[in-house]
Coordinates of C-alpha atoms in Angstrom, one line a residue:
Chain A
X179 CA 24.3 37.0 -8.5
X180 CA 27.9 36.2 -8.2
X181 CA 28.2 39.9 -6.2
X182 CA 26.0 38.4 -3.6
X183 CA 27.9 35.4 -2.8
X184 CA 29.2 35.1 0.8
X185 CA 33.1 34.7 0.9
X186 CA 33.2 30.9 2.7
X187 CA 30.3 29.9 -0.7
X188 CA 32.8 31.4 -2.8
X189 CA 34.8 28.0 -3.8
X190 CA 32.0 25.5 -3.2
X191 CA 34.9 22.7 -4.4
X192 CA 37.9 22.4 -2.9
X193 CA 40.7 19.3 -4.0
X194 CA 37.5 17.7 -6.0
X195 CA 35.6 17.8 -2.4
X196 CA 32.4 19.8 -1.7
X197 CA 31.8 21.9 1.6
X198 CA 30.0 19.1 3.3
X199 CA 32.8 16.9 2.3
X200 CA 31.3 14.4 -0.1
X201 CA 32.7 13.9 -3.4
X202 CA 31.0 15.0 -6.6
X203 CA 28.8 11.9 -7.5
X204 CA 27.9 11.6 -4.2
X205 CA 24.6 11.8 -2.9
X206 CA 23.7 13.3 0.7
X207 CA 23.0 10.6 3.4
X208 CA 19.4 9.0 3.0
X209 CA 16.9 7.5 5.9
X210 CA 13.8 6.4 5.3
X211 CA 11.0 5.3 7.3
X212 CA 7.8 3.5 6.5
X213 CA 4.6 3.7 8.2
X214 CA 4.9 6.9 10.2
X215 CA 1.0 7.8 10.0
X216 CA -1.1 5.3 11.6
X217 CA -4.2 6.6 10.0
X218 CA -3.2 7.1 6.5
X219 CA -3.2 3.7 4.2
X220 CA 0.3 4.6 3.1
X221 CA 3.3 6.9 4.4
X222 CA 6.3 7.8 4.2
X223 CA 9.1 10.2 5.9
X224 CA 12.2 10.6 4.7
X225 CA 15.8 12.2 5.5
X226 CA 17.9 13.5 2.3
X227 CA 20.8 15.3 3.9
X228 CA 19.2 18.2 6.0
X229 CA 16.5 17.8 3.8
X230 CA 13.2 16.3 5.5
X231 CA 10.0 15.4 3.7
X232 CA 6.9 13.4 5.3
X233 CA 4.4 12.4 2.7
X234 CA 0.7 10.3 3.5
X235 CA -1.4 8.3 1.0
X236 CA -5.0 8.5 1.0
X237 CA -7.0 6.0 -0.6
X238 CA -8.1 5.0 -4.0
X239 CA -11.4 6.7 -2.0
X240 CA -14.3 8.5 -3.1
X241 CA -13.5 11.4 -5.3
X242 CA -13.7 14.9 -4.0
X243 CA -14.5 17.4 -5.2
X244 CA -17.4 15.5 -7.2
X245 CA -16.4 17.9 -10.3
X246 CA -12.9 16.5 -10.9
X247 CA -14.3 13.0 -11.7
X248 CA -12.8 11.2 -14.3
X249 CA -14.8 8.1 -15.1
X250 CA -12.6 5.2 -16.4
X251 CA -9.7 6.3 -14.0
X252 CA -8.7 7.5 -10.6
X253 CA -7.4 11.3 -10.1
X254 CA -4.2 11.7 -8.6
X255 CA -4.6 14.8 -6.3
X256 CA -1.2 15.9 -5.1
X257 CA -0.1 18.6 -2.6
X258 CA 3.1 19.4 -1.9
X259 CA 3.4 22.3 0.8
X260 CA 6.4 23.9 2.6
X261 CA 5.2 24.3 6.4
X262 CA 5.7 27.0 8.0
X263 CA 8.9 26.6 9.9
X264 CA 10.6 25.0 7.3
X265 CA 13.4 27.6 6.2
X266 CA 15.4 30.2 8.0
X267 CA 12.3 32.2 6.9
X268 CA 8.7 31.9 7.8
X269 CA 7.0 30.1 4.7
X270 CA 3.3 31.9 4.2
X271 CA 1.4 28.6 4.7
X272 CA -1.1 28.0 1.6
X273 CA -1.1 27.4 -2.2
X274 CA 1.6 29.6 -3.8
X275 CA 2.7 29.9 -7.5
X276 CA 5.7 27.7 -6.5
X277 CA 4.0 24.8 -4.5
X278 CA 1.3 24.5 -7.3
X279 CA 3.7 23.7 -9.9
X280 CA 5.8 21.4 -8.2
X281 CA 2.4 19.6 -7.0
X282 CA 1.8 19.4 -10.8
X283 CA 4.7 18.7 -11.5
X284 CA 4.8 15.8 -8.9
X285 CA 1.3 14.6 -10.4
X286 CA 3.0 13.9 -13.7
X287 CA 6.0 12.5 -12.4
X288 CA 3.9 9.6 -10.2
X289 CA 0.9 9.2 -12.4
X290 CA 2.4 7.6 -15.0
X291 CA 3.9 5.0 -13.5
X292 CA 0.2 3.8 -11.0
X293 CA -2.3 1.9 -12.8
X294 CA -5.2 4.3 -12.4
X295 CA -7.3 2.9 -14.4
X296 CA -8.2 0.2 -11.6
X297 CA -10.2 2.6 -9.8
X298 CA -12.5 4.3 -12.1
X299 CA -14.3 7.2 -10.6
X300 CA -12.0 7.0 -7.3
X301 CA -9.7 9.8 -6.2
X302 CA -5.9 9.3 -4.2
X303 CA -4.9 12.1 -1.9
X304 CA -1.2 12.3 -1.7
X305 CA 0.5 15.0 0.9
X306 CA 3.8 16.2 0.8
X307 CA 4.9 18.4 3.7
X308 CA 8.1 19.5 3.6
X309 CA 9.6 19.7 7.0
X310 CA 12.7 20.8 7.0
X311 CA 14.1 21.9 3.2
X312 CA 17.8 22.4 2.4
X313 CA 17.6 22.0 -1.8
X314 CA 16.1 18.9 -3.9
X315 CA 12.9 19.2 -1.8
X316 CA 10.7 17.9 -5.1
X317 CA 13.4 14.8 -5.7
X318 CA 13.0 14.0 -2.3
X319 CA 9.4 14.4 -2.0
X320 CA 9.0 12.5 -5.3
X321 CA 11.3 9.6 -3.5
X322 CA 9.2 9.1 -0.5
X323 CA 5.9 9.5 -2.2
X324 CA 6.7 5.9 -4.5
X325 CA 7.6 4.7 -1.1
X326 CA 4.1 5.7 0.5
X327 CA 2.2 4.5 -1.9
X328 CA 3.4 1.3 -2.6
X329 CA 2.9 1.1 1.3
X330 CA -0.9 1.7 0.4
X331 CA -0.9 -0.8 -1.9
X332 CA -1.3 1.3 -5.2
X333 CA -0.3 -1.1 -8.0
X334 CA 2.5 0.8 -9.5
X335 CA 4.8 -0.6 -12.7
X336 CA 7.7 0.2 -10.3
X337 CA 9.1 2.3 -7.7
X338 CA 10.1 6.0 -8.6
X339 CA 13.2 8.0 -7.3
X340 CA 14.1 11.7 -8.1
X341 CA 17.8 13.1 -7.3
X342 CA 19.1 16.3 -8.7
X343 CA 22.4 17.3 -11.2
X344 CA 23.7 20.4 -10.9
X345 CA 26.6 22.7 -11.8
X346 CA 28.7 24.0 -9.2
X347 CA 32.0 26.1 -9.7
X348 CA 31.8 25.1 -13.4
X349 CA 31.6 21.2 -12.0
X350 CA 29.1 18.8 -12.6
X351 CA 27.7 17.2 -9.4
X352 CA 25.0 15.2 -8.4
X353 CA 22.3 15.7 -5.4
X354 CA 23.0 19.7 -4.3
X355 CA 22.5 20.8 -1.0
X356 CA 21.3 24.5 0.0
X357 CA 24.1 26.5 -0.6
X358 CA 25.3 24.9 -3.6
X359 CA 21.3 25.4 -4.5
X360 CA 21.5 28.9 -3.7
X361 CA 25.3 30.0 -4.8
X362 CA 25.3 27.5 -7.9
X363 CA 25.0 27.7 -11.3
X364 CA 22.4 25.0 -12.8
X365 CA 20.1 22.7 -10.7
X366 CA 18.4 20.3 -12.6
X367 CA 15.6 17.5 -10.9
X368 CA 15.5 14.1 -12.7
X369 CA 13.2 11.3 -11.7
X370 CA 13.3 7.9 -13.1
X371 CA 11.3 4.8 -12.7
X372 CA 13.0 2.0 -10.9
X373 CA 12.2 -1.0 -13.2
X374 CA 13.7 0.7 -17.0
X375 CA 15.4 3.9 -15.9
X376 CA 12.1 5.7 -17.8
X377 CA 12.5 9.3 -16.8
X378 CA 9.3 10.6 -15.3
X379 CA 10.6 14.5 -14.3
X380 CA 13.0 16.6 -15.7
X381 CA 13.1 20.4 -15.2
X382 CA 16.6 22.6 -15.5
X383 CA 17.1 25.8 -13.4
X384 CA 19.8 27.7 -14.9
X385 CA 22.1 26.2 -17.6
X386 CA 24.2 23.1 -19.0
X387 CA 26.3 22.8 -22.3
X388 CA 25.0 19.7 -24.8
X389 CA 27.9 18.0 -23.8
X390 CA 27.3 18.9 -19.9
X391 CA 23.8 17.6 -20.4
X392 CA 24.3 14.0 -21.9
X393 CA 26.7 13.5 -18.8
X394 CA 25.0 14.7 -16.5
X395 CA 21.9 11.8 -17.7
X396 CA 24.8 9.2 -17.2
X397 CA 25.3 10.7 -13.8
X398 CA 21.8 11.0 -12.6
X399 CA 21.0 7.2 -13.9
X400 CA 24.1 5.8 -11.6
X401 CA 23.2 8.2 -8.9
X402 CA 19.6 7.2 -8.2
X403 CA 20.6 3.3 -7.6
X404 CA 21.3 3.6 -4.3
X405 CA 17.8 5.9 -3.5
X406 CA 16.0 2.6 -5.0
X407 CA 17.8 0.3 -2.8
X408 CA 16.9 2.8 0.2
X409 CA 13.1 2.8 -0.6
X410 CA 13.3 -1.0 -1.3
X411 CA 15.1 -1.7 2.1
X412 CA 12.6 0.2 3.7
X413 CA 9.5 -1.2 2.7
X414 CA 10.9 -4.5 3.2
X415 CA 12.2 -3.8 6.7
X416 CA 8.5 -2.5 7.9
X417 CA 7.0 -6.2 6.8
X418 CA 9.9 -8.0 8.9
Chain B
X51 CA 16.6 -11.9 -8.1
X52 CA 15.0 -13.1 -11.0
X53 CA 14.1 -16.9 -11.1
X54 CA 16.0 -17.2 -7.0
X55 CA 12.7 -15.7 -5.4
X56 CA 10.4 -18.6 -6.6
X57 CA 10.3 -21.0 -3.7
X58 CA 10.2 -24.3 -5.4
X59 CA 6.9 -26.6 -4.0
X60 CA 8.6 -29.0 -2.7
X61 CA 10.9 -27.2 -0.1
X62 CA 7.5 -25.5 1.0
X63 CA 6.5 -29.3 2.1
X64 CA 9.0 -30.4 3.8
X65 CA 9.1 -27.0 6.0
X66 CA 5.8 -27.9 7.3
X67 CA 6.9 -31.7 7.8
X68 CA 9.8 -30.8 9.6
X69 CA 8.8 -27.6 12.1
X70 CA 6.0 -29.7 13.6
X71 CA 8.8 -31.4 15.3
X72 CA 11.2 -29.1 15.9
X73 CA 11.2 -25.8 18.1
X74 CA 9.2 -22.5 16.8
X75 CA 12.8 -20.5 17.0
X76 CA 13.9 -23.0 13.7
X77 CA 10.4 -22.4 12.5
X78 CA 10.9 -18.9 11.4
X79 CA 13.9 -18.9 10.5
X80 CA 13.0 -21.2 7.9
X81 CA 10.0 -19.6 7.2
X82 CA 11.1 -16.4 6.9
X83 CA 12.5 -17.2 2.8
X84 CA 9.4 -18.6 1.6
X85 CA 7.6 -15.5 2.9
X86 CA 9.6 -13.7 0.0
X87 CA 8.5 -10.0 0.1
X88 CA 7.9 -8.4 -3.6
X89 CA 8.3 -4.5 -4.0
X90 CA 6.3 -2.7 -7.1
X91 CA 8.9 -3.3 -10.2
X92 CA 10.4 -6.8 -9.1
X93 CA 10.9 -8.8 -11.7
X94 CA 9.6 -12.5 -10.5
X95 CA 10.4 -14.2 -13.5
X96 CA 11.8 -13.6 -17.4
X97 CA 10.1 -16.4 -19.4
X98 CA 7.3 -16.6 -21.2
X99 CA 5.9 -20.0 -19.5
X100 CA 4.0 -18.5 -16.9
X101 CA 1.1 -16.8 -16.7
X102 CA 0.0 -13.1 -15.4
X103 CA -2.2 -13.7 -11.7
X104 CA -3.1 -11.0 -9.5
X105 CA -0.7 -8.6 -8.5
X106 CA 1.5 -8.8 -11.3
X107 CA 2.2 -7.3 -15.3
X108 CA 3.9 -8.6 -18.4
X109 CA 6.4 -6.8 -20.6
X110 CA 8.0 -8.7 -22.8
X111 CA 9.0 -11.5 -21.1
X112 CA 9.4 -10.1 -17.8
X113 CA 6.5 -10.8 -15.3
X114 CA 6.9 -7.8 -13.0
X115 CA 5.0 -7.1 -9.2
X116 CA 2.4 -4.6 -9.5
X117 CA 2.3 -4.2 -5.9
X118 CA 3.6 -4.8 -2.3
X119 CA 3.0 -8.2 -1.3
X120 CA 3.9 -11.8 -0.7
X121 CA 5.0 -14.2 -3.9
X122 CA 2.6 -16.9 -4.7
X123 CA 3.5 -19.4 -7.6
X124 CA 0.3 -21.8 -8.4
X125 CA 1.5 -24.4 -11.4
X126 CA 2.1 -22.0 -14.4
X127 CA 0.9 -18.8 -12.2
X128 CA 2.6 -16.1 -11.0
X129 CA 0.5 -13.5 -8.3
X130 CA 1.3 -11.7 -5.7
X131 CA -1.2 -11.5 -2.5
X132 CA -1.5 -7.6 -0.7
X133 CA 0.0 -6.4 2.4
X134 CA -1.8 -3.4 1.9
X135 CA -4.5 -1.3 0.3
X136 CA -7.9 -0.3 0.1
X137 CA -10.7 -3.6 -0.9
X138 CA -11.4 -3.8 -4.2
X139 CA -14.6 -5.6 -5.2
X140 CA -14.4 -8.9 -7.1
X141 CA -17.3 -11.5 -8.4
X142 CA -18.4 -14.3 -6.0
X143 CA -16.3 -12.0 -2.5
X144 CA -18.7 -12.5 0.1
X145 CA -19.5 -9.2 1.7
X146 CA -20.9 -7.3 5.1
X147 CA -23.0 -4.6 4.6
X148 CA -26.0 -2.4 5.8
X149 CA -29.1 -1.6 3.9
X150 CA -28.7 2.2 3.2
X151 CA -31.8 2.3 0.6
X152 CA -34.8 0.9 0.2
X153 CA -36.2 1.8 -3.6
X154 CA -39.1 0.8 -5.6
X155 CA -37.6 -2.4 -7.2
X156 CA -33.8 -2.6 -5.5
X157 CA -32.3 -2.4 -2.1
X158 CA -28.9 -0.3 -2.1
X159 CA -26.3 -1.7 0.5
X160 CA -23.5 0.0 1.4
X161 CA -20.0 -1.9 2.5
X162 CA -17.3 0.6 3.0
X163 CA -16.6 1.3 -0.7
X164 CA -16.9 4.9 -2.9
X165 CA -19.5 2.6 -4.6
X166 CA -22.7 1.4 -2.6
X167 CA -23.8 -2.3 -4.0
X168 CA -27.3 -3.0 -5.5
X169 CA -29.6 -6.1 -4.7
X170 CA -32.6 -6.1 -7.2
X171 CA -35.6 -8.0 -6.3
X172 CA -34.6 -10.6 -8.6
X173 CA -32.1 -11.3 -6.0
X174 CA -34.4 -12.6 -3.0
X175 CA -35.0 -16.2 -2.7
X176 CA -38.4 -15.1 -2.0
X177 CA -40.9 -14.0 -5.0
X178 CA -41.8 -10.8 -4.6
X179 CA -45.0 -9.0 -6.1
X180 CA -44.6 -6.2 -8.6
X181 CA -45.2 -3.1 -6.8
X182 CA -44.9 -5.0 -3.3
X183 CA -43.2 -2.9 -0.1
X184 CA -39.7 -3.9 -0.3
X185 CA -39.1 -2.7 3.5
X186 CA -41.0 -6.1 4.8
X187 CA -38.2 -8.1 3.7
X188 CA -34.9 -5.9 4.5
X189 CA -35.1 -2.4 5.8
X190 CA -33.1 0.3 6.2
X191 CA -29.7 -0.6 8.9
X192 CA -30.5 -4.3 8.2
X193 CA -27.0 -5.9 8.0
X194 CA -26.6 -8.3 4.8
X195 CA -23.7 -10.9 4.5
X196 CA -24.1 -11.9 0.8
X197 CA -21.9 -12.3 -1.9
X198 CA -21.4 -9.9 -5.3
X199 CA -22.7 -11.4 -7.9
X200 CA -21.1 -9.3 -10.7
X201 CA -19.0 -5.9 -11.3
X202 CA -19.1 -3.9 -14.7
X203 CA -15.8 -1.6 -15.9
X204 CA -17.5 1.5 -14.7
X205 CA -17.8 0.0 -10.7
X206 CA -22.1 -0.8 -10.6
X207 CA -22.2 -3.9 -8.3
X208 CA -24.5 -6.3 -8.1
X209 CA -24.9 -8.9 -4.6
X210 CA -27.3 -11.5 -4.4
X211 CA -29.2 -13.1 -1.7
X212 CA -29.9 -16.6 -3.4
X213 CA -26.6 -17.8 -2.4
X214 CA -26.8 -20.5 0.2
X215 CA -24.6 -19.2 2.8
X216 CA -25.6 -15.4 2.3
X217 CA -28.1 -14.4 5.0
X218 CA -29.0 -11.1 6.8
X219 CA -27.2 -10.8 10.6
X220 CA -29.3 -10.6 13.6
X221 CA -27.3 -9.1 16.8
X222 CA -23.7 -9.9 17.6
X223 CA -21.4 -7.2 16.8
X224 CA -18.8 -6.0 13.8
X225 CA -15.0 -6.0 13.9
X226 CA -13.4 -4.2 10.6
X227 CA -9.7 -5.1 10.0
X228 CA -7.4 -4.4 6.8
X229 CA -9.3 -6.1 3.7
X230 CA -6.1 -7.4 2.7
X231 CA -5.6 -9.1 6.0
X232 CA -8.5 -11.2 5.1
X233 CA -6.8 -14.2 3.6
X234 CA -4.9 -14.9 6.3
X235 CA -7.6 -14.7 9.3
X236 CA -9.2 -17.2 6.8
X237 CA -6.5 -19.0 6.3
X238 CA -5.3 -21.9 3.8
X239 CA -8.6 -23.9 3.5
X240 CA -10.5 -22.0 6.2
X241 CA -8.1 -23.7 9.1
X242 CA -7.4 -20.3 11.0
X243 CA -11.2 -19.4 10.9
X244 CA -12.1 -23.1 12.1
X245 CA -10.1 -23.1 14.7
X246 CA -11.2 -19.8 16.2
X247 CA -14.6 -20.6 15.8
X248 CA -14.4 -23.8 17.7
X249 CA -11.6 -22.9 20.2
X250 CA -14.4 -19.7 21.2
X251 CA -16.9 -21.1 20.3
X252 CA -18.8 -18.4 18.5
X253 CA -20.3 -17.6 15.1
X254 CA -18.0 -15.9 12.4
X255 CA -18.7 -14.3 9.4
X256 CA -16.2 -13.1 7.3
X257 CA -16.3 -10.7 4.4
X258 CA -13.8 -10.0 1.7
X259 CA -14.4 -6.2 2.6
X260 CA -12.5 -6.4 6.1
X261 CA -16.1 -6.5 8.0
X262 CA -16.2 -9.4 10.3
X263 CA -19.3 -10.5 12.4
X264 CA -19.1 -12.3 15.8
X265 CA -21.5 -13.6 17.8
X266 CA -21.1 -15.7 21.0
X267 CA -20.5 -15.6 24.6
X268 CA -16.3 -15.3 24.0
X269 CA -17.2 -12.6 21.6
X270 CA -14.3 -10.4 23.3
X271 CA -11.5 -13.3 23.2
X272 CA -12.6 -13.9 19.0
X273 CA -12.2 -10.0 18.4
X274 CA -8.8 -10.1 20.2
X275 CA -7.6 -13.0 18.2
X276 CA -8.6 -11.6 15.0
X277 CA -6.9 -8.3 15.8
X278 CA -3.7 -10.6 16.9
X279 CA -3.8 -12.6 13.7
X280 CA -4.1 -8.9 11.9
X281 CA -1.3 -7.8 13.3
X282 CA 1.1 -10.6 12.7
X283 CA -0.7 -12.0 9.6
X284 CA 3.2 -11.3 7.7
X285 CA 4.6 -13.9 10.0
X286 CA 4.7 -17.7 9.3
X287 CA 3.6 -20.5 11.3
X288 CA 0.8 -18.4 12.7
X289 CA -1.9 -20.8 12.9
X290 CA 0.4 -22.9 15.6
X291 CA 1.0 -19.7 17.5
X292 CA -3.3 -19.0 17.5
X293 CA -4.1 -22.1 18.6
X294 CA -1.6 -21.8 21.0
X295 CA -2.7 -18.4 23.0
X296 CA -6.4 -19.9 22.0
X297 CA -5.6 -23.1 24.6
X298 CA -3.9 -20.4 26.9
X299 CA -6.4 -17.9 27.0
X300 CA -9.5 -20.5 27.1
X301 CA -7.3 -22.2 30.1
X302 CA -7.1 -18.9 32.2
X303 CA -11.3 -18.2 31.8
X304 CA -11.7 -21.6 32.9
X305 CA -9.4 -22.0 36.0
X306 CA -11.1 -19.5 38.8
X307 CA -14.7 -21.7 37.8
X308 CA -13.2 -25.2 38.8
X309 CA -11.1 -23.3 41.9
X310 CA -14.6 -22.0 43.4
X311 CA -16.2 -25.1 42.8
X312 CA -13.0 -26.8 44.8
X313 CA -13.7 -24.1 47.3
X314 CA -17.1 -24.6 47.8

């Protein structure tokens, strides 16, 4: 891997300062807008950095397909999909090996915080169309999609935000962008719910010490309060 | 964040006392804190005096919001009303919907829900003959305004038309806005509604499921009010504002009568 490494990724820290210039528990600069589909009941888009995700909420409706009914609780049907355009290479569109797990994956990380068993028998569509991705594309989808839903009016215990750790040049750091993605060591998503710090998601690419590990849990829990006072801002600004 | 967020009764009083007299521009600003906006995971109180209402969950002693919506604190109650979200059917909601189904012994009416409601020929005010044609009394497309009698676990709901206010629509036409905007075109004790009705002078149903029926010769100025209180149903101090474009608009149809009768 390392053989491949451009020379200007070589050193991705330099005097404790990454190559975009933010410090090591920093995260990457975070919009978020409320509202942006007018015919979903809930959406979302949102700006991580160079990262760009816009997610839509559909229901609690009738379940489709018929088959997948669950009758004491709604099924949360997720779809996360890279579009085309939406890396320096043409994405194939359709289901792929990667966007069905992270779809899954995103299931598990939402479902247990929305109280599904209010709508027995119903089904809620949730979209996640990555626009623009430059690393952490699950955390950020994971971010907006609380966001959309609570726009929808899903009763949810709280909201839930996703940011990644990752080891770069031996370092820790939190929320990588794409060529600290790429030329890294160890990425590792964490989502937490907003309301006890519960984590919902946790998946490690590559790998951290024991040690490395616990601190990097410390890290992810101080990093993610400012995602929660993003998605709160933003929900509250849309009702003002 | 915790116990700060509950607007004590009192002030809420002496907001409306006060903003009669004074300008609207005071008016919202000091509405704008008792309209206290709750996010999913809010904490809205930490004691163990107050009760769970809609909207809301305990753990521990936490009450926590279960959705996004406005705070409401009734005596020893804590709920939180919708901004948003699908309708979700509740006993004694008074709902709009049209015959879809007419079966041996039940009708089957559908209202905008994965779920169509029942009405069993128990239901009529009427008695009905065992083995009688249903069809006589409501047929298929026949609009019902009736309310739900009850809802099991697994979502079979029943309506009933022995209430007295539930009857079936003849003509006039259907509006459908955001179920959880419904509250507030009703408004506190039916004041918003009344004053439409009587300001336009038309008939107005309205259903918990977002369906609202109008019938009247200002049929056009009711559905643009209703679409104007759905779209700033967040803001305070909107029944003054309604009545206010009501007088206004009502004003502007009248004036070129009297002119051609001056002319003539």
């Amino acid at each position: 891997m390392a053989s491949n490494v451009p020379e200007k990724y070589k050193t991705l820290i330099k005097n404790n300062k990454r190559i975009d210039g933010r410090k090591l528990d920093e995260l990457r600069p975070v919009k978020i807008e409320v509202g942006v589909v007018p015919s979903a009941d809930g959406s979302a888009y949102i700006e991580i950095g160079n990262t760009k995700v816009l997610v839509a909420v559909h229901g609690p409706k009738e379940m489709f397909p018929r088959h997948m009914i669950n009758e004491d609780r709604a099924v949360l049907n997720v779809r996360y999909a890279m579009l085309p355009f939406s890396t320096s290479e043409r994405v194939r569109p359709g289901p792929s090996r990667r966007s069905n797990e992270i779809s899954k994956v995103t299931r598990h990380a939402l479902e247990s915080v929305i109280f599904l068993e209010e709508f027995p028998a119903m089904g809620i569509d949730l979209t996640l169309d990555i626009i623009q991705a430059d690393a952490g594309t699950r955390a950020t989808a994971i971010t907006a999609a609380s966001v959309a839903l609570a726009h929808a009016g899903i009763p949810m215990k709280g909201l839930v935000a996703a940011t990644a750790i990752g080891k770069i040049n031996d370092k820790l750091a939190v929320d990588l962008n794409g060529p600290e993605d790429n030329f890294g060591q160890t990425d590792m998503p964490i989502a937490m719910i907003s309301t006890n710090k519960n984590i919902t998601l946790l998946q490690m690419d590559g790998d951290f010490t024991k040690e490395e590990f616990k601190t990097s849990l410390e890290m992810a829990k101080k990093a993610i309060d400012p995602l929660f006072e993003a998605q709160k801002a933003a929900l509250q600004k849309y009702y003002e | 964040m915790t116990s700060v967020k509950i607007i004590p009764k009192k002030k809420d009083t002496t907001i409306k006392n006060t903003t009669e007299k004074k300008n609207t521009k005071t008016e919202t600003k000091n509405t704008e804190q008792s309209n206290t906006i709750v996010l999913p995971g809010d904490i809205l109180v930490e004691s163990i005096d107050f009760l769970t209402g809609h909207g809301t969950y305990r753990e521990g002693k936490k009450i926590y919001s279960k959705i996004l919506g406005i705070l409401r604190k009734k005596e020893h109650v804590i709920s939180v009303i919708p901004l948003s979200g699908t309708y979700q059917p509740k006993p004694r909601d008074f709902i709009i919907g049209e015959v879809a189904y007419v079966g041996y012994s039940n009708w089957r009416v559908d209202f905008g829900h994965p779920n169509s409601a029942t009405l069993p020929m128990s239901g009529v005010p009427e008695f009905i003959e065992n083995g009688a044609d249903l069809s006589k009394y409501y047929k298929r497309g026949d609009l019902l305004f009736a309310p739900i009698e009850s809802v099991t676990k697994n979502m079979i709901i029943q309506i009933s038309m022995k209430d007295k206010r539930a009857r079936k629509l003849f003509g006039g036409k259907i509006i459908n806005i955001s179920p959880s905007k419904v509250p507030r075109v009703i408004g506190k004790e039916g004041t918003m509604i009344a004053q439409i009705k009587n300001k336009t002078g038309c008939i107005i149903n309205v259903s918990q499921n977002g369906r609202i029926w109008i019938k009247g010769d200002n049929e056009p100025l009711a559905t643009r009010t209703i679409k104007m209180v759905e779209k700033l149903s967040h803001k305070k101090g909107l029944t003054e504002t309604i009545s206010q474009y009501l007088d206004k608009e009502v004003k502007i149809m009248d004036t070129p009568k009297s002119k051609d009768m001056e002319t003539q």
